[in-house]
Short mmCIF file of C-alpha atoms in Angstrom, two decimals:
data_model
loop_
_atom_site.label_atom_id
_atom_site.label_comp_id
_atom_site.label_asym_id
_atom_site.label_seq_id
_atom_site.Cartn_x
_atom_site.Cartn_y
_atom_site.Cartn_z
CA MET A 25 132.59 122.59 109.47
CA ILE A 26 130.53 125.79 109.43
CA GLU A 27 129.96 127.26 112.86
CA GLY A 28 126.42 126.65 114.06
CA LEU A 29 125.72 123.80 111.64
CA VAL A 30 125.61 120.10 112.53
CA PHE A 31 126.24 117.56 109.80
CA GLY A 32 124.63 114.43 111.22
CA TRP A 33 123.59 111.20 109.57
CA ARG A 34 120.30 112.61 108.26
CA THR A 35 122.05 115.36 106.34
CA ALA A 36 124.67 112.85 105.19
CA VAL A 37 122.05 110.44 103.77
CA LEU A 38 120.30 113.15 101.76
CA THR A 39 123.60 114.69 100.65
CA VAL A 40 124.86 111.36 99.29
CA ALA A 41 121.59 110.92 97.39
CA ALA A 42 121.90 114.40 95.87
CA ALA A 43 125.55 113.70 94.96
CA VAL A 44 124.41 110.64 92.98
CA ILE A 45 121.41 112.28 91.32
CA LEU A 46 122.75 115.67 90.19
CA PRO A 47 125.61 114.41 87.95
CA ILE A 48 123.16 112.02 86.26
CA ALA A 49 120.74 114.91 85.69
CA VAL A 50 123.54 116.85 83.98
CA GLY A 51 124.37 113.80 81.86
CA LEU A 52 120.73 113.39 80.85
CA TRP A 53 120.48 117.05 79.85
CA THR A 54 123.41 116.63 77.46
CA SER A 55 122.30 113.20 76.17
CA PHE A 56 122.23 112.83 72.40
CA TYR A 57 119.63 110.04 72.15
CA GLY A 58 116.02 110.58 73.17
CA ARG A 59 116.85 114.17 74.01
CA THR A 60 113.32 115.36 74.84
CA ALA A 61 112.67 112.47 77.24
CA ALA A 62 116.15 112.71 78.76
CA ARG A 63 115.84 116.45 79.40
CA THR A 64 112.37 115.99 80.88
CA MET A 65 113.76 113.42 83.31
CA ALA A 66 116.66 115.77 84.13
CA LEU A 67 114.11 118.43 85.10
CA LEU A 68 112.16 115.91 87.18
CA LEU A 69 115.31 114.85 89.03
CA LEU A 70 116.17 118.48 89.80
CA VAL A 71 112.62 119.07 91.08
CA LEU A 72 112.81 116.01 93.36
CA VAL A 73 116.23 117.01 94.72
CA GLY A 74 114.75 120.44 95.35
CA VAL A 75 111.89 118.87 97.31
CA PHE A 76 114.20 117.24 99.85
CA THR A 77 116.78 120.06 99.87
CA PRO A 78 115.05 122.02 102.69
CA TRP A 79 115.30 118.91 104.83
CA LEU A 80 118.90 118.32 103.81
CA ILE A 81 119.92 121.78 105.02
CA GLY A 82 117.30 121.86 107.76
CA PHE A 83 118.70 118.79 109.53
CA ALA A 84 122.04 120.61 109.56
CA GLY A 85 120.46 123.59 111.32
CA ALA A 86 120.60 126.04 108.37
CA TYR A 87 117.14 127.46 109.04
CA ASP A 88 117.99 128.08 112.69
CA LYS A 89 121.21 129.85 111.72
CA TRP A 90 119.81 131.80 108.76
CA ARG A 91 116.18 132.70 109.38
CA TRP A 92 115.94 134.44 106.01
CA LEU A 93 115.97 131.00 104.31
CA THR A 94 112.28 130.60 105.18
CA PHE A 95 110.24 130.10 101.97
CA LEU A 96 113.41 129.20 100.01
CA PRO A 97 111.75 128.44 96.63
CA VAL A 98 113.34 125.08 95.87
CA ALA A 99 110.69 122.59 97.05
CA ASN A 100 107.98 122.51 94.38
CA PRO A 101 106.52 118.97 94.35
CA LEU A 102 103.56 120.01 92.17
CA TRP A 103 105.94 119.86 89.19
CA ALA A 104 106.79 116.19 89.83
CA PRO A 105 103.65 114.29 88.67
CA PRO A 106 103.24 116.15 85.35
CA LEU A 107 106.95 115.85 84.59
CA LEU A 108 106.78 112.08 85.07
CA TYR A 109 103.85 111.97 82.65
CA LEU A 110 105.65 114.23 80.16
CA TYR A 111 108.72 111.96 80.40
CA ALA A 112 106.64 108.89 79.56
CA HIS A 113 104.97 110.82 76.71
CA ALA A 114 108.32 111.93 75.29
CA LEU A 115 109.75 108.42 75.61
CA THR A 116 106.85 106.73 73.81
CA ARG A 117 105.94 109.48 71.32
CA GLY A 118 109.25 111.26 70.90
CA ARG A 119 107.86 114.61 72.04
CA TRP A 120 105.75 116.44 74.60
CA PRO A 121 102.01 116.79 73.90
CA VAL A 122 100.91 119.99 72.17
CA ARG A 123 101.18 122.90 74.64
CA GLY A 124 102.58 120.47 77.16
CA TRP A 125 104.00 123.36 79.17
CA ARG A 126 100.50 124.01 80.51
CA HIS A 127 100.82 120.93 82.68
CA LEU A 128 103.49 122.79 84.66
CA ILE A 129 101.28 125.78 85.56
CA PRO A 130 100.23 124.51 89.04
CA GLY A 131 103.87 123.99 89.95
CA GLY A 132 104.59 127.46 88.62
CA VAL A 133 101.92 128.89 90.92
CA GLN A 134 103.51 127.11 93.88
CA PHE A 135 106.97 128.40 92.92
CA THR A 136 105.68 131.96 92.47
CA TRP A 137 104.02 131.93 95.90
CA GLN A 138 107.26 130.70 97.48
CA ALA A 139 109.43 133.20 95.58
CA VAL A 140 107.25 136.18 96.51
CA SER A 141 107.13 135.05 100.15
CA PHE A 142 110.90 134.50 100.16
CA ALA A 143 111.49 138.07 98.96
CA LEU A 144 109.63 139.61 101.92
CA PRO A 145 111.61 141.42 104.62
CA LEU A 146 112.49 139.11 107.50
CA SER A 147 110.13 140.83 109.93
CA LEU A 148 107.18 140.39 107.58
CA LYS A 149 108.30 136.94 106.46
CA ASN A 150 108.00 135.42 109.94
CA ALA A 151 104.53 136.86 110.46
CA TRP A 152 103.47 135.75 106.95
CA ALA A 153 104.75 132.23 107.61
CA ASP A 154 102.69 131.95 110.79
CA LEU A 155 99.64 133.26 108.99
CA SER A 156 99.85 131.51 105.61
CA LEU A 157 101.47 128.09 106.14
CA PRO A 158 98.55 126.59 108.14
CA VAL A 159 96.36 127.35 105.11
CA THR A 160 98.66 126.82 102.14
CA GLY A 161 100.20 123.64 103.55
CA PRO A 162 96.97 121.55 103.38
CA VAL A 163 95.97 123.21 100.08
CA PHE A 164 99.21 122.28 98.35
CA THR A 165 99.10 118.80 99.91
CA LEU A 166 95.60 118.23 98.52
CA ALA A 167 96.64 119.59 95.12
CA LEU A 168 99.63 117.23 95.10
CA THR A 169 97.43 114.23 95.94
CA ILE A 170 95.03 115.08 93.10
CA SER A 171 97.97 115.64 90.74
CA PHE A 172 99.50 112.26 91.59
CA LEU A 173 96.16 110.58 90.91
CA VAL A 174 95.37 112.37 87.64
CA TYR A 175 98.83 112.12 86.10
CA GLY A 176 99.38 108.62 87.45
CA LEU A 177 96.26 107.38 85.65
CA ALA A 178 97.23 109.28 82.48
CA THR A 179 100.69 107.70 82.53
CA ILE A 180 99.27 104.22 83.08
CA ARG A 181 96.89 104.65 80.11
CA LEU A 182 99.75 105.86 77.93
CA LEU A 183 102.00 102.94 78.87
CA LYS A 184 99.15 100.46 78.36
CA ALA A 185 98.50 101.78 74.84
CA TYR A 186 102.21 101.69 74.07
CA ARG A 187 102.65 98.09 75.24
CA HIS A 188 99.61 97.01 73.23
CA ALA A 189 101.04 98.62 70.10
CA LEU A 190 104.44 97.05 70.75
CA ALA A 191 102.94 93.58 71.04
CA GLN A 192 101.22 94.04 67.68
CA GLN A 193 104.37 95.18 65.87
CA ARG A 194 107.53 93.94 67.59
CA SER A 195 108.78 90.53 68.65
CA ASP A 196 111.28 92.16 71.03
CA ASP A 197 108.59 94.21 72.77
CA ALA A 198 109.91 93.28 76.23
CA ARG A 199 112.92 95.56 75.59
CA PHE A 200 110.64 98.59 75.39
CA ALA A 201 107.95 97.64 77.91
CA LEU A 202 109.17 100.20 80.51
CA ARG A 203 108.50 97.85 83.41
CA TRP A 204 111.02 99.82 85.47
CA LEU A 205 108.77 102.85 85.12
CA ASN A 206 105.85 100.81 86.44
CA ARG A 207 107.89 99.90 89.50
CA ALA A 208 108.83 103.54 89.98
CA MET A 209 105.18 104.55 89.72
CA VAL A 210 104.14 101.95 92.32
CA ALA A 211 106.82 103.28 94.66
CA ALA A 212 105.71 106.84 93.90
CA ALA A 213 102.07 105.90 94.64
CA VAL A 214 103.07 104.51 98.02
CA LEU A 215 105.12 107.63 98.66
CA ALA A 216 102.24 109.86 97.57
CA GLY A 217 99.96 108.14 100.07
CA LEU A 218 102.51 108.60 102.82
CA TRP A 219 103.08 112.19 101.72
CA THR A 220 99.38 112.93 102.06
CA VAL A 221 99.17 111.34 105.50
CA TYR A 222 102.34 113.07 106.70
CA GLY A 223 101.25 116.39 105.22
CA LEU A 224 97.84 116.39 106.89
CA TRP A 225 99.32 115.11 110.14
CA ASP A 226 102.03 117.78 110.07
CA ALA A 227 99.43 120.48 109.37
CA ILE A 228 97.39 119.41 112.40
CA ALA A 229 100.24 118.52 114.78
CA PRO A 230 103.66 119.60 113.43
CA LEU A 231 106.06 116.67 113.33
CA GLY A 232 109.25 118.68 112.93
CA TYR A 233 112.20 117.72 110.74
CA ARG A 234 112.99 114.46 112.51
CA GLY A 235 109.42 113.22 112.28
CA LEU A 236 109.49 113.58 108.48
CA MET A 237 112.88 111.95 107.87
CA GLY A 238 111.40 108.63 106.73
CA LEU A 239 109.30 110.36 104.09
CA TYR A 240 112.19 112.31 102.60
CA ALA A 241 114.62 109.38 102.80
CA GLY A 242 112.06 107.40 100.78
CA LEU A 243 111.79 110.23 98.28
CA ALA A 244 115.59 110.35 97.92
CA ALA A 245 115.75 106.59 97.35
CA ILE A 246 113.07 106.68 94.63
CA THR A 247 114.82 109.61 92.95
CA VAL A 248 118.13 107.71 92.89
CA TYR A 249 116.30 104.77 91.27
CA LEU A 250 114.71 107.06 88.66
CA ALA A 251 118.07 108.63 87.90
CA ILE A 252 119.92 105.36 87.37
CA GLU A 253 117.18 103.65 85.35
CA SER A 254 116.48 106.67 83.15
CA TRP A 255 120.20 106.96 82.40
CA ARG A 256 120.16 103.34 81.23
CA GLN A 257 117.23 104.11 78.92
CA THR A 258 119.28 106.63 76.96
CA ARG A 259 120.93 103.62 75.27
CA VAL A 260 117.60 102.38 73.90
CA ALA A 261 116.05 103.77 70.71
CA TYR A 262 112.34 103.57 71.50
CA PRO A 263 109.95 103.18 68.56
CA THR A 264 107.26 105.85 68.71
CA LEU A 265 103.62 105.03 69.30
CA GLU A 266 102.68 106.63 65.99
CA ALA A 267 105.10 104.39 64.10
CA LEU A 268 103.82 101.31 65.91
CA THR A 269 100.18 102.03 65.14
CA THR A 270 100.76 102.56 61.40
CA VAL A 271 99.63 99.35 59.72
CA ALA A 272 98.82 99.06 56.03
CA PRO A 273 95.07 98.51 55.50
CA SER A 274 94.05 95.14 54.10
CA PRO A 275 92.91 95.55 50.49
CA ALA A 276 89.36 94.42 49.75
CA SER A 277 89.41 90.73 48.88
CA PRO A 278 87.13 87.71 48.81
CA ALA A 279 86.48 85.99 52.13
CA ARG A 280 89.62 84.21 53.31
CA ASP A 281 90.33 81.56 55.87
CA TRP A 282 92.66 83.63 58.03
CA GLY A 283 93.31 80.71 60.35
CA ALA A 284 94.58 78.55 57.48
CA GLN A 285 96.61 81.47 56.13
CA GLY A 286 98.14 82.10 59.55
CA ARG A 287 99.12 78.45 59.97
CA ALA A 288 100.61 78.35 56.47
CA TRP A 289 102.71 81.43 57.14
CA ALA A 290 103.77 80.01 60.52
CA ASP A 291 105.03 76.87 58.72
CA THR A 292 107.02 79.03 56.32
CA ILE A 293 108.57 81.02 59.15
CA ARG A 294 109.56 77.82 60.98
CA ARG A 295 111.11 76.37 57.84
CA GLU A 296 113.07 79.55 57.06
CA GLY A 297 114.08 80.21 60.68
CA TRP A 298 113.04 83.88 60.48
CA ALA A 299 111.81 83.96 64.09
CA ALA A 300 115.45 83.73 65.24
CA GLU A 301 115.99 87.37 64.25
CA PRO A 302 115.95 89.20 67.64
CA GLU A 303 114.46 92.46 66.28
CA LEU A 304 111.90 90.88 63.95
CA SER A 305 108.99 93.26 63.34
CA LEU A 306 105.61 92.97 61.65
CA THR A 307 106.86 95.08 58.74
CA THR A 308 110.01 93.02 58.25
CA LEU A 309 108.17 89.71 58.41
CA ALA A 310 105.47 90.87 56.00
CA ALA A 311 108.18 91.77 53.47
CA LYS A 312 109.80 88.34 53.87
CA LEU A 313 106.45 86.63 53.28
CA GLY A 314 105.66 88.82 50.28
CA THR A 315 102.51 90.29 51.79
CA ASN A 316 101.50 93.51 53.51
CA THR A 317 101.25 94.26 57.23
CA GLY A 318 97.46 94.44 57.10
CA TYR A 319 97.09 90.88 55.79
CA LEU A 320 99.73 89.50 58.13
CA SER A 321 98.19 91.23 61.12
CA ARG A 322 94.75 89.79 60.32
CA ALA A 323 96.15 86.29 59.85
CA ILE A 324 97.85 86.45 63.24
CA ASN A 325 95.21 88.35 65.22
CA GLU A 326 92.01 86.99 63.69
CA GLY A 327 93.28 83.69 62.34
CA LEU A 328 95.46 82.52 65.22
CA GLY A 329 93.96 84.61 68.02
CA VAL A 330 97.24 86.08 69.30
CA ASN A 331 99.20 89.30 68.90
CA PHE A 332 102.37 89.53 66.86
CA SER A 333 104.76 89.32 69.83
CA THR A 334 103.07 86.18 71.20
CA PHE A 335 103.04 84.61 67.72
CA VAL A 336 106.76 85.06 67.15
CA ASN A 337 107.80 84.20 70.70
CA ASP A 338 105.70 81.04 70.58
CA LEU A 339 107.65 80.01 67.48
CA ARG A 340 110.91 80.78 69.29
CA SER A 341 109.81 78.78 72.32
CA GLU A 342 108.95 75.85 70.07
CA ALA A 343 112.41 76.02 68.53
CA VAL A 344 113.98 75.81 72.00
CA ALA A 345 111.68 72.94 72.97
CA LYS A 346 112.63 71.09 69.78
CA GLN A 347 116.31 71.46 70.65
CA MET A 348 115.61 70.06 74.11
CA ASP A 349 113.64 67.14 72.61
CA GLN A 350 116.63 66.35 70.44
CA GLY A 351 118.91 66.23 73.48
CA ALA A 352 120.75 69.53 73.06
CA THR A 353 123.24 69.98 75.88
CA ALA A 354 123.69 73.75 75.62
CA SER A 355 122.40 75.88 78.48
CA VAL A 356 118.80 77.08 78.40
CA LEU A 357 119.99 80.68 78.02
CA THR A 358 122.17 79.76 75.03
CA LEU A 359 119.26 78.00 73.33
CA ALA A 360 117.00 80.97 74.05
CA LEU A 361 119.42 83.51 72.57
CA GLU A 362 119.96 81.33 69.48
CA ALA A 363 116.17 81.18 69.03
CA GLY A 364 115.94 84.99 68.97
CA PHE A 365 115.10 85.96 72.54
CA SER A 366 116.88 89.05 73.86
CA SER A 367 116.84 88.14 77.56
CA LYS A 368 116.31 85.22 79.89
CA ALA A 369 113.36 86.95 81.57
CA SER A 370 111.44 87.44 78.32
CA PHE A 371 112.22 83.84 77.30
CA ASN A 372 110.98 82.39 80.59
CA ARG A 373 107.70 84.33 80.32
CA ALA A 374 107.14 83.30 76.71
CA PHE A 375 108.04 79.64 77.28
CA ARG A 376 105.74 79.34 80.28
CA ASN A 377 102.95 81.02 78.31
CA ARG A 378 103.44 78.57 75.41
CA PHE A 379 103.94 75.32 77.29
CA GLY A 380 102.52 76.01 80.73
CA LYS A 381 105.76 75.14 82.50
CA THR A 382 109.28 76.45 82.98
CA PRO A 383 112.03 75.56 80.49
CA GLN A 384 113.78 73.60 83.25
CA ALA A 385 110.66 71.53 83.93
CA TYR A 386 110.21 70.89 80.23
CA ARG A 387 113.80 69.81 79.88
CA ALA A 388 113.36 67.43 82.77
CA GLY A 389 110.95 65.44 80.62
CA ALA A 390 107.49 67.00 81.10
CA ALA A 391 104.97 66.25 78.33
CA ARG A 392 105.02 68.68 75.45
CA SER A 393 102.05 71.02 74.67
CA PRO A 394 100.47 71.40 71.21
CA GLN A 395 102.31 73.48 68.65
CA VAL A 396 101.38 76.98 67.50
CA SER A 397 100.58 75.54 64.10
CA ASP A 398 97.75 73.48 65.69
CA ARG A 399 95.98 76.56 67.05
CA GLU A 400 92.70 77.58 65.59
#
């Protein structure tokens, strides 16, 4: 116990969160796989811990004991939105965008203002705080709101393009869909809204440390979630967007019935059982069929009216349904894994999409839907 400091439950909550996050950030920085994305997330985690650090020490009374801590340059939230975007970019493209460091300039301006203010003599610092904070507080809050909006939309567009490319090239696209990042972004959007409201409210009628505890506890919780989930992603080798969007062009040829070609290839795949390969890709399947990715893609997209992921997962769902029709007694999960699905969640979504009902309902004797091979 340090004299003059009080370590209450508020400080304890934020300290526990920091104790969870910081070791993961160190682990991400030294990660071997997906190094650019992992290091970007490590920086983001450090920024977010820095944002709630003034409250962590403030609840303990550090600012009352050591007045010179005013303007301590650790809380720089303007770095958070671009770092989240850069993380998603590095995860899906394997790198930052060209001159990606420019996205960090606004946060650098905020840090520089804090650092210069922090270096002032104490007598000047107090006067400068009274003069500048009523102005800079709302300005930085508005800038943060705009940043959340701009980079949030940019990240959503990037993830949408990535998922579309995955569905055209991979049958195991659910493994790389980054749904956890969507959940984190929804939570961050809610937090950003609250942050804006709290920030404007605090600028008009200061709430004090206790009044802002809910906001910073929420920030700490989201940061812990980001840390844990991003650490799990270091085990996954994400295909890059460039690799996914590289499809061989279809050579010029006489008009073909792509629907008939797609159904013929579907029959071959059923007969050979190729859909049971969990990591089946457009390139791999084209090689097995003795064609190129351009022809196969046209037969599936134009001929059958579905993307590659839906095509393969429909075939897998049919294989499970056939096993159920024949009275298989194995569990639904076992049948799904044997058919090539990588998880129960992805199987349930695909089966419902194919048959319009859950696997359990189908097994109970519900009427069976038409087969993929009957699609026009």
